[in-house]
Short mmCIF file of C-alpha atoms in Angstrom, two decimals:
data_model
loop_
_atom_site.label_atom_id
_atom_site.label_comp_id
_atom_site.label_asym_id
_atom_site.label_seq_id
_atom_site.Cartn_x
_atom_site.Cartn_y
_atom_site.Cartn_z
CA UNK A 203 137.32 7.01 106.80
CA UNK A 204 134.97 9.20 105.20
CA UNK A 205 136.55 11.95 105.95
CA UNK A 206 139.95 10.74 104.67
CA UNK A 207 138.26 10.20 101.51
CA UNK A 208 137.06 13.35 101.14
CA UNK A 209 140.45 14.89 102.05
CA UNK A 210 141.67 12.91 98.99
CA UNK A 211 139.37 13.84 96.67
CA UNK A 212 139.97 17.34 97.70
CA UNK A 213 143.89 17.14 96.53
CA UNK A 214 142.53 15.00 93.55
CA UNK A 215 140.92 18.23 92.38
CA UNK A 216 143.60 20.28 93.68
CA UNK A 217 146.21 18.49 91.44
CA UNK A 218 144.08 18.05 88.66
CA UNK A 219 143.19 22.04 88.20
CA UNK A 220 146.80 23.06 89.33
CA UNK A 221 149.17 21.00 88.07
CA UNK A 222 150.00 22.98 85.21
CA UNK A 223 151.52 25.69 88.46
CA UNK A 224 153.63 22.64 89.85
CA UNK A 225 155.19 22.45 85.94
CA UNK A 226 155.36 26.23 85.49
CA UNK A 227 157.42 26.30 89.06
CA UNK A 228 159.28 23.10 88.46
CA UNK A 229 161.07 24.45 85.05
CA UNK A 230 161.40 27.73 86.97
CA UNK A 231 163.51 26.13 89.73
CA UNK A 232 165.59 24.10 87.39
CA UNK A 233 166.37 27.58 85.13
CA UNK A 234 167.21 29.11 88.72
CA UNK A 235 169.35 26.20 89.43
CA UNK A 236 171.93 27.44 86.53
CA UNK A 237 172.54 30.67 88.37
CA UNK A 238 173.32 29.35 91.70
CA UNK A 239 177.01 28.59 92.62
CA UNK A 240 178.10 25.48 93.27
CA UNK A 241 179.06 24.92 96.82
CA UNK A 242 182.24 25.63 98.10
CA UNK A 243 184.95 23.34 98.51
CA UNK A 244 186.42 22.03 101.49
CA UNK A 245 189.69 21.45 100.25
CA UNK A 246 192.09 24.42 98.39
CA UNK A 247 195.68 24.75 97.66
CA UNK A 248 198.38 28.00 98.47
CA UNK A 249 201.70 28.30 96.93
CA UNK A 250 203.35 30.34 100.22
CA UNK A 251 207.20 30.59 100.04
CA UNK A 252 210.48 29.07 101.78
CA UNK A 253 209.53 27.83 105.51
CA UNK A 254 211.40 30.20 107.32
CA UNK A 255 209.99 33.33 104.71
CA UNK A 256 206.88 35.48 106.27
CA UNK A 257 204.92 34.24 103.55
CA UNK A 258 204.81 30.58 104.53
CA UNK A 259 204.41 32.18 108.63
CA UNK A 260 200.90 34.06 107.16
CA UNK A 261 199.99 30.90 104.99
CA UNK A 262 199.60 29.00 108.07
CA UNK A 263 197.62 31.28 110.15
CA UNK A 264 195.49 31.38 107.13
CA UNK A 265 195.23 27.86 107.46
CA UNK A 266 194.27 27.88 111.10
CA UNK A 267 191.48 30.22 110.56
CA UNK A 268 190.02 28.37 107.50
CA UNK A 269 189.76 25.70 109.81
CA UNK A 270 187.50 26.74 112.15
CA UNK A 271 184.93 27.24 109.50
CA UNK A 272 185.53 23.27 107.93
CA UNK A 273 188.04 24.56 105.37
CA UNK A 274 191.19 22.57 104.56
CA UNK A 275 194.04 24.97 103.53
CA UNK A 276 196.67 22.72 101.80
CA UNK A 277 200.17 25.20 102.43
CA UNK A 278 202.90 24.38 99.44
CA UNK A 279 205.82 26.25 100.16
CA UNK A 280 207.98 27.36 96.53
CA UNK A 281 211.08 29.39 95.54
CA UNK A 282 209.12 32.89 95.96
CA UNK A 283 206.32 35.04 93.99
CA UNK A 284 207.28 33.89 90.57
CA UNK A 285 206.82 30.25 91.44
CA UNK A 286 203.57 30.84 92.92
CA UNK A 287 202.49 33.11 89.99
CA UNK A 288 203.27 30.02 87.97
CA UNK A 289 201.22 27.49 90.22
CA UNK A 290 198.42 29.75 90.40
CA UNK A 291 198.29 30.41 86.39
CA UNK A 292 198.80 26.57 85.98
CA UNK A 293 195.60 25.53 87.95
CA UNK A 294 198.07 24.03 90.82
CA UNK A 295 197.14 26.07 93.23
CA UNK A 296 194.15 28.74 93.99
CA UNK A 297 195.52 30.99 96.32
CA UNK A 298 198.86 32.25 96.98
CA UNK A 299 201.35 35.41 98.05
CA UNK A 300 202.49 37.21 95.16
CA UNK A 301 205.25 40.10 95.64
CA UNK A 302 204.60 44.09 94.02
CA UNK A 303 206.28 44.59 91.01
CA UNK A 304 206.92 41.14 90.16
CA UNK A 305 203.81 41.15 87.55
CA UNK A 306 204.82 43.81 84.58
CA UNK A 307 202.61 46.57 84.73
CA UNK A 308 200.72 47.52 81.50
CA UNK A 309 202.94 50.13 79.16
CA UNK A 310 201.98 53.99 79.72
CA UNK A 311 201.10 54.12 75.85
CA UNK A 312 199.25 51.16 76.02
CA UNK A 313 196.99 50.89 79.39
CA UNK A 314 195.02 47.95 77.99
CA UNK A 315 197.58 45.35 77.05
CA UNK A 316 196.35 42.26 77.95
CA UNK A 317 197.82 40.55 80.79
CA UNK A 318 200.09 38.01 81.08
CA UNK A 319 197.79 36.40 84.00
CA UNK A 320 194.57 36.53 82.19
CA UNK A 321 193.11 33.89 84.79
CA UNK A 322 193.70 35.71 88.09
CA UNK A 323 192.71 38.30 90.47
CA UNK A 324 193.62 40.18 93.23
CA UNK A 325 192.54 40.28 97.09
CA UNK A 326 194.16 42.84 97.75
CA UNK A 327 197.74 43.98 99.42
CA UNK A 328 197.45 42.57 102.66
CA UNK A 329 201.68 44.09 104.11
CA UNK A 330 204.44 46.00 103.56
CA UNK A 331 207.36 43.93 102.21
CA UNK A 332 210.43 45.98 103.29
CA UNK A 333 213.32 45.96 100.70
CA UNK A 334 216.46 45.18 103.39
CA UNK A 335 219.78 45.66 102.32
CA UNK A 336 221.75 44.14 105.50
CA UNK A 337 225.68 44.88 105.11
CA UNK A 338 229.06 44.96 106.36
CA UNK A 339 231.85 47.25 106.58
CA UNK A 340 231.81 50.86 106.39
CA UNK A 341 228.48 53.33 105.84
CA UNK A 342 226.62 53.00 102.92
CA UNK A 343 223.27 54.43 101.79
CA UNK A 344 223.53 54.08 98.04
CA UNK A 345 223.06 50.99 96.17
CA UNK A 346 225.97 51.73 93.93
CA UNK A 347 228.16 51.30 96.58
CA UNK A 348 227.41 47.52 96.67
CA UNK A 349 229.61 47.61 92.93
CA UNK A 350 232.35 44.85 93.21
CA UNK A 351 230.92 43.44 96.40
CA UNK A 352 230.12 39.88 97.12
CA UNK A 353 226.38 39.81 97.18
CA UNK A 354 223.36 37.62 98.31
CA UNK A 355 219.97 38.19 96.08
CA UNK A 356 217.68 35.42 96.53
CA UNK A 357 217.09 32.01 94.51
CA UNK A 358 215.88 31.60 90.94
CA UNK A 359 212.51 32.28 91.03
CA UNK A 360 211.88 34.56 93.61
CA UNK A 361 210.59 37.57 93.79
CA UNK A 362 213.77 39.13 95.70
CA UNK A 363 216.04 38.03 92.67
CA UNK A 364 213.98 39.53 90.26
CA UNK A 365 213.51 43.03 92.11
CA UNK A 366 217.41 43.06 93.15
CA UNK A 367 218.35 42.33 89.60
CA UNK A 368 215.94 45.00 88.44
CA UNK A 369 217.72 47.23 90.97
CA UNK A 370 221.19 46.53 90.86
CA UNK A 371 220.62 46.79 87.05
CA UNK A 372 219.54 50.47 87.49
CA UNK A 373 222.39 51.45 89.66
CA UNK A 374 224.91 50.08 86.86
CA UNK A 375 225.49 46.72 88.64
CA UNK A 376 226.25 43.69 86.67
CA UNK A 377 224.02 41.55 89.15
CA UNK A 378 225.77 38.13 87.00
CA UNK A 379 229.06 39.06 88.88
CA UNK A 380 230.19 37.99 92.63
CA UNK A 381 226.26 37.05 93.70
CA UNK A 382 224.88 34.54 95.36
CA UNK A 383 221.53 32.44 94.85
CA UNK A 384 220.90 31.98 98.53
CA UNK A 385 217.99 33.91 100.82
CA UNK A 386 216.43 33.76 104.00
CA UNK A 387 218.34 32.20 106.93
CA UNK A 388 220.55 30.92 104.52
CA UNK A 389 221.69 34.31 103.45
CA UNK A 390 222.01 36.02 106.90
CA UNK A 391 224.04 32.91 108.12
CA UNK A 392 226.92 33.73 104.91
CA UNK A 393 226.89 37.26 105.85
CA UNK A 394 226.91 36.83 109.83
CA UNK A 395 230.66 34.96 108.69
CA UNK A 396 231.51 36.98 106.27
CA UNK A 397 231.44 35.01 103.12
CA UNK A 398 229.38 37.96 101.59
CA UNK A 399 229.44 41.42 101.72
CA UNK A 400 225.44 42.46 101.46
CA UNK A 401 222.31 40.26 100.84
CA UNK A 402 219.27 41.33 99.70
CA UNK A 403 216.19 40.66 101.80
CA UNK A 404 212.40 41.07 100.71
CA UNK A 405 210.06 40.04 103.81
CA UNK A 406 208.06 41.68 106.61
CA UNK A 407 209.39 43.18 109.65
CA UNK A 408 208.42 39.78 111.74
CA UNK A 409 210.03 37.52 109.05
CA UNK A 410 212.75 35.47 111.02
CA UNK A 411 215.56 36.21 108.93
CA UNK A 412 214.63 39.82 109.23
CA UNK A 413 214.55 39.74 113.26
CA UNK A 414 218.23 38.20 113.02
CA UNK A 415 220.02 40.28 110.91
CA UNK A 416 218.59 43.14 113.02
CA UNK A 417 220.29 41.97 116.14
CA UNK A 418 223.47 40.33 114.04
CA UNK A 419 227.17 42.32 115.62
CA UNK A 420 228.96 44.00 112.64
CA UNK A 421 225.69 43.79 110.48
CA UNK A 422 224.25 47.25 109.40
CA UNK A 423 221.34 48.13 107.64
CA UNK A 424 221.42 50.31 104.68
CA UNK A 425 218.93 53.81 104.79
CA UNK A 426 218.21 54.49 101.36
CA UNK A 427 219.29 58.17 101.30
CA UNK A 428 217.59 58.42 97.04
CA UNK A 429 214.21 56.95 98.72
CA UNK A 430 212.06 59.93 97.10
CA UNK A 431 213.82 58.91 93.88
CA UNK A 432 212.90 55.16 93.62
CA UNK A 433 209.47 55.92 95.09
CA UNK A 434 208.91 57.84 91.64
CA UNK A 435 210.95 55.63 89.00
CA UNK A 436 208.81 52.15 91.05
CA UNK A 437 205.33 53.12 91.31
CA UNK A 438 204.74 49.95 92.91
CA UNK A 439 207.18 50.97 95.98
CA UNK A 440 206.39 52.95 98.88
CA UNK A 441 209.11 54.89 101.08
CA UNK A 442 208.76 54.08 104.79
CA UNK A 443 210.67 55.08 107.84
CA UNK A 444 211.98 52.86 110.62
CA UNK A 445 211.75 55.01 113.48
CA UNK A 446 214.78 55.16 116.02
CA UNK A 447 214.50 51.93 118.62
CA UNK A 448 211.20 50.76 116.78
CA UNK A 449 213.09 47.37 116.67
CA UNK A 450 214.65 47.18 120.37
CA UNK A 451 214.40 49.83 122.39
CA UNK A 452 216.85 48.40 125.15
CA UNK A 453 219.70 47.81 122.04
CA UNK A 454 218.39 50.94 120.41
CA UNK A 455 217.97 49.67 117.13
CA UNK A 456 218.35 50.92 114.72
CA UNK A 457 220.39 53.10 115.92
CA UNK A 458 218.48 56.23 114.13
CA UNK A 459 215.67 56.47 111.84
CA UNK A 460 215.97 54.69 108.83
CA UNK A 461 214.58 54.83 105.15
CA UNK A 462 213.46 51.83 103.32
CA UNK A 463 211.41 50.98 100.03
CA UNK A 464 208.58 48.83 100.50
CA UNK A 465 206.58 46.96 97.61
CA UNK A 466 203.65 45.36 99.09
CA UNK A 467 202.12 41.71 98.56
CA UNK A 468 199.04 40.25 97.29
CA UNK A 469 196.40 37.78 98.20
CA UNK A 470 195.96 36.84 94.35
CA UNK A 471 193.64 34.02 93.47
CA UNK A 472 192.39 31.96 90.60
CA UNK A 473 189.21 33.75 89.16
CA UNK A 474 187.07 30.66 89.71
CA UNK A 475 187.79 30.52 93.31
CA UNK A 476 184.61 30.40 94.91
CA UNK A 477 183.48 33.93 96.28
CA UNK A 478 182.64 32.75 99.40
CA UNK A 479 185.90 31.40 99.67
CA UNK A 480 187.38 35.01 98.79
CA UNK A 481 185.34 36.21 101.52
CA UNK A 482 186.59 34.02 103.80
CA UNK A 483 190.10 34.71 102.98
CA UNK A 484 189.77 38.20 103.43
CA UNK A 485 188.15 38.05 106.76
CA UNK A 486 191.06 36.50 107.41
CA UNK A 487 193.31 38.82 106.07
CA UNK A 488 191.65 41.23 108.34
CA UNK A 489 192.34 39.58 111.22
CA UNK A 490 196.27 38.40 110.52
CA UNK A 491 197.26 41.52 108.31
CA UNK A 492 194.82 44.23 110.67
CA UNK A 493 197.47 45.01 113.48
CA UNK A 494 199.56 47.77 113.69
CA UNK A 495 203.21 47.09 113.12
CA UNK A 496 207.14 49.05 112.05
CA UNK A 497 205.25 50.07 109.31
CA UNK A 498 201.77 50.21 109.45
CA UNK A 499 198.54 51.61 111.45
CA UNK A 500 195.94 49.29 112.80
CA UNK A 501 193.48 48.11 109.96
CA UNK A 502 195.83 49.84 107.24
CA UNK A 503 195.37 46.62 105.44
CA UNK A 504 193.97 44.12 104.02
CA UNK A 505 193.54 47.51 101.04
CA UNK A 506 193.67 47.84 97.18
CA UNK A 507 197.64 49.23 97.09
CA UNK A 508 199.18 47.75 93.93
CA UNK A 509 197.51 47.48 90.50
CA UNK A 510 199.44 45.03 89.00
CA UNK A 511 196.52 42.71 88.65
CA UNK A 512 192.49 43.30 88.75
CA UNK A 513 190.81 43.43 92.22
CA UNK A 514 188.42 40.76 92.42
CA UNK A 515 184.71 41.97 92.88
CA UNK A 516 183.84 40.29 95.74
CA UNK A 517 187.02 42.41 97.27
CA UNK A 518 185.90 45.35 96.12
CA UNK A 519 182.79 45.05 97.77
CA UNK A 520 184.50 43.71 101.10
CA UNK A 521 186.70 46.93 101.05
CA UNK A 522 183.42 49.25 100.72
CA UNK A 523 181.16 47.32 103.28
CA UNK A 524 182.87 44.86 104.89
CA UNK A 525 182.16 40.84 105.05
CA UNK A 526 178.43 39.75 103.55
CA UNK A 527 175.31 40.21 105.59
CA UNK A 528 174.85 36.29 106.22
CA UNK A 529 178.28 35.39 106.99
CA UNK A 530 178.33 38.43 109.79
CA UNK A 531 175.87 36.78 111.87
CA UNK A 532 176.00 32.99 110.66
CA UNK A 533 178.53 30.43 110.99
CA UNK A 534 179.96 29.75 107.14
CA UNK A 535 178.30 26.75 106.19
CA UNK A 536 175.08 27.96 107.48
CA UNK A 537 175.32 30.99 105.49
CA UNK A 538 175.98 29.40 102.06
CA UNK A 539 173.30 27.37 102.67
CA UNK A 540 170.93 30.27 102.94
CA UNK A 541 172.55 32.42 99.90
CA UNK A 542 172.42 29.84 97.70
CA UNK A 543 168.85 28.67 98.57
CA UNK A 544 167.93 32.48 98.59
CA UNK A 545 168.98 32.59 94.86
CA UNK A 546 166.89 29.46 93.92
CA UNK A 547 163.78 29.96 95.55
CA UNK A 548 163.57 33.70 94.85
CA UNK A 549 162.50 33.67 91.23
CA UNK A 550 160.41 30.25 91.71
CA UNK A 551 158.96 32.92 94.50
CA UNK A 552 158.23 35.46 92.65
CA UNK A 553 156.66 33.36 89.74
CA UNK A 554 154.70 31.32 92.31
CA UNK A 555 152.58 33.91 93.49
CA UNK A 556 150.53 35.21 90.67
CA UNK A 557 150.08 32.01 89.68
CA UNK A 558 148.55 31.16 93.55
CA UNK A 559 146.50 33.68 93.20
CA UNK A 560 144.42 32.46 90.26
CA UNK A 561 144.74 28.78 91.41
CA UNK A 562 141.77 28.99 93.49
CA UNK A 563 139.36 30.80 91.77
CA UNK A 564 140.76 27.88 88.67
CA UNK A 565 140.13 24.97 91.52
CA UNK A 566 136.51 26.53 92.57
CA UNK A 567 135.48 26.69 88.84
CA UNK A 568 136.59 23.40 88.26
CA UNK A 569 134.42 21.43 90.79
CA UNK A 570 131.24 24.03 89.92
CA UNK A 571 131.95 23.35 86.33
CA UNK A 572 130.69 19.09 88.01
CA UNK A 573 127.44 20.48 89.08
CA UNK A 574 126.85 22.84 86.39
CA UNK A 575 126.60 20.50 84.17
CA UNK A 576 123.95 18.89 85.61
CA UNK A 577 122.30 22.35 85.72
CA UNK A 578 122.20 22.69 82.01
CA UNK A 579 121.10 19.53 81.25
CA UNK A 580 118.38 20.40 83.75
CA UNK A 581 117.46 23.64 82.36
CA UNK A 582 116.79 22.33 79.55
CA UNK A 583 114.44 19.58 80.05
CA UNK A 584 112.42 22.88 82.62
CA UNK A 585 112.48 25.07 79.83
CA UNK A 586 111.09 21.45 77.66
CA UNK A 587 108.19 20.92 80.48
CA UNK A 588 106.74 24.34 80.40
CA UNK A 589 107.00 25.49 76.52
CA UNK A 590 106.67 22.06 74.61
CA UNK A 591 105.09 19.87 77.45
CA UNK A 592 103.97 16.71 75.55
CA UNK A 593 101.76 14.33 77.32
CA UNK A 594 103.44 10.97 75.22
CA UNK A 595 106.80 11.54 76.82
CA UNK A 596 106.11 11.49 80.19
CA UNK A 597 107.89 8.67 81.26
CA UNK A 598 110.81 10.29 79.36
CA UNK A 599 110.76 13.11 81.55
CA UNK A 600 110.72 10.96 84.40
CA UNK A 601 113.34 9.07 83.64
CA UNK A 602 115.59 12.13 82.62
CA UNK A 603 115.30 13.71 85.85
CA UNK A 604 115.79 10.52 87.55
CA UNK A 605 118.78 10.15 85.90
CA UNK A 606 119.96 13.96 86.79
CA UNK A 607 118.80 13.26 90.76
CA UNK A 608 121.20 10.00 90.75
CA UNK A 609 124.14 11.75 88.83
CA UNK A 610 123.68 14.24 91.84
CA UNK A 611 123.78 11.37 94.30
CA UNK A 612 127.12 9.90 93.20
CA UNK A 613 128.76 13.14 92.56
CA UNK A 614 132.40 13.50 93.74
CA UNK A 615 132.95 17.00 94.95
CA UNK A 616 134.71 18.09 98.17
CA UNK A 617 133.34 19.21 101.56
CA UNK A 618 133.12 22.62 100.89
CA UNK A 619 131.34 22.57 97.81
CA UNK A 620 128.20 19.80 98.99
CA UNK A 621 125.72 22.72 99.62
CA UNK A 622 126.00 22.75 95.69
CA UNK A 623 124.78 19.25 95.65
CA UNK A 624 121.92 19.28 97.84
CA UNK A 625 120.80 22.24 96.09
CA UNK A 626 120.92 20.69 92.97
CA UNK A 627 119.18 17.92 93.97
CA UNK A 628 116.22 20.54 95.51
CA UNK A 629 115.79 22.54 92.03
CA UNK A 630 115.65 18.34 90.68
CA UNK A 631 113.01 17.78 92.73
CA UNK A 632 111.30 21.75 91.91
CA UNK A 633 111.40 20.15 88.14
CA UNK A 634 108.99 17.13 89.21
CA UNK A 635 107.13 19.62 90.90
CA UNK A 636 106.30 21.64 87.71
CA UNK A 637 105.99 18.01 85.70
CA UNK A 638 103.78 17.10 88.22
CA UNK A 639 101.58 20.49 87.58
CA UNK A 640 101.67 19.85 83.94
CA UNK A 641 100.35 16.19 84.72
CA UNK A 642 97.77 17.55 86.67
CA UNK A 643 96.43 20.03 84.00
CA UNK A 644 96.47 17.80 80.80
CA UNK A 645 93.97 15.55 83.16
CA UNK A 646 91.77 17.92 84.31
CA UNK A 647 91.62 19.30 80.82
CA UNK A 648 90.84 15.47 79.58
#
């Protein structure tokens, strides 16, 4: 029991001479608090495209992968790049495909024109997006052969519509004339019978429609003999080459090496998506978008490849040293937990230790500053006895070192620090001493 005590009185102390440390750290936690992100969600939202597009394909691998680590990836599908550009700048969603060129690049004389999407960032261009011209009839490798043909370029709001208009346009094509709102499956099903002449695709290599119209009797696919040309008037395109076969090599298809244009898409997000949550996304990217393919080399992508908006930092730093430290070694959660707690208790760290340091020597004063007290009072009456010694007040001095040998008694002070007691209570007992002495003399000299 008595030692319980004691162990008390020792954190009495303890509190009492450094509490002003515990207030000093407690406002320096909450101002830390106000610089640590929130945690993630659990729960996000991606504009993809049509269901049988590659878009909405990716979207759901996302999805699968987000999974693993807790994270529910809500897949809307929409009309194509302009929708989703629309959802993401309306808060509806906070991730979603977005096609090249479909975001106005800034004008040459003016590089820093605001944007029209103020509130959103890119991930990067995580594939190719082939422009496919599928036909029928006889050889064509110029779009301005496609003038007075029945044509197929994608639905309002798509990114395909707006790039084949923008095309067509160029070529001297009145795109409002003998064309077709209809993509996808849709599309390849009218020209497979016929009912149109071309149609306009805008997907990757493994999109379904684009694996059809590949193998569709009577369908051809146009090589854009003016590639070099476009590649210079759409900064945002790339010229690739379908090799010979690449397709099927037991149907030989195509038939000979082919040239197409090739914008690329974006992972774009909403700028307050939480970084951890980029992070994840483009680990992901890495692993969906990473393989080789028609087009590509392995790990060609997930890269910075079209400017059209600003890459997000935490993508930057992803593309110049890969995923964070924590979340290499940790599963997700775990390492969120850790970041964010590193953030908070850093600074409360750092401000914690000077102000350990000088908490003991402020505790040990404090419980000497107890018997020290005593120790001037006692002085004092020593330096009284031997200078002024007065025979009358005697039973004053008595009582006065009594009074100093009690207070020494009853006082309070923890285990460590009792040697100070007892020897107080020996120099109390070295005062009688000398006022015994002093007794002594005055006698004799009586």
């Amino acid at each position: 029991m008595a030692k319980i005590k004691a162990g008390l009185l020792s954190l009495r102390d303890l509190f009492a001479t450094a509490w002003w440390i515990f207030l000093i750290a407690g406002i320096g936690f909450v101002v830390a608090y106000q610089f640590v992100e929130p945690a993630p969600p659990r729960h996000v939202v991606m504009t993809s495209g049509g269901e049988s597009g590659a878009y909405y394909q990716f979207a759901k691998r996302y999805a699968a992968i987000l999974a693993r680590d807790g994270i529910t990836l809500e897949v809307r599908t929409s009309e194509g790049s302009v929708q989703n550009l629309e959802r993401l700048q309306a808060g509806e969603a906070q991730i979603g495909f977005v096609q090249g060129g479909v975001v106005p690049s800034a004008p040459a004389d003016d590089p820093d024109a605001e944007s029209p999407y103020p509130d959103l960032l890119s991930l990067g261009s995580m594939f190719y997006e082939p422009v496919w011209v599928f036909y029928r009839g006889p050889v064509i490798d110029r779009l301005s052969a496609l003038q007075g043909k029945r044509l197929a370029i994608g639905q309002e709001g798509s990114g395909v519509r707006q790039l084949a208009q923008r095309l067509l346009e160029d070529n001297g094509i009145d795109f409002r004339q003998n064309t077709a709102p209809i993509s996808g499956l849709d599309a390849a099903e009218e020209l497979q019978q016929g009912r149109i002449d071309a149609a306009f695709v805008i997907a990757a290599e493994h999109a379904p429609v684009v694996q059809v119209l590949l193998r569709s009797p009577g369908v051809k696919l146009m090589n854009f003999s003016q590639s070099f040309a476009y590649e210079r008037r759409y900064p945002f395109m790339t010229r690739l080459t379908m090799p010979q076969g690449v397709a099927d090599l037991v149907r030989d298809l195509p038939p000979q090496d082919t040239r197409v244009l090739a914008p690329t898409a974006s992972l774009v997000v909403r700028e307050d998506l939480h970084p951890a949550l980029q992070n994840l996304l483009l680990q992901a990217a890495r692993q969906v978008h990473g393989k080789p393919g028609f087009f590509q080399t392995a790990n060609e992508f997930p890269a910075y490849m079209d400017g059209m908006l600003p890459l997000s930092a935490e993508a930057e730093r992803f593309f110049k040293s890969g995923p964070p430290f924590l979340q290499r070694y940790l599963p997700f959660w775990l390492a969120v937990l850790v970041d964010r707690l590193f953030v908070l208790l850093l600074p409360v760290i750092a401000l914690l230790i000077p102000l350990m340091r000088i908490a003991p020597a402020l505790y040990s004063w404090r419980v000497r500053a107890k018997v020290f007290r005593c120790y001037g009072e006692l002085k004092f009456l020593e330096d009284d006895l031997k200078n002024h010694y007065d025979p009358a007040r005697t039973q004053d001095y008595r009582r006065r070192l009594d009074a100093l040998d009690e207070e020494a008694a009853v006082l309070r002070v923890p285990l460590g620090f009792t040697d100070l007691v007892y020897t107080l209570r020996e120099h109390v007992n070295l005062v009688r001493r000398i006022l015994a002495k002093q007794e002594a003399g005055e006698g004799k000299s009586a």
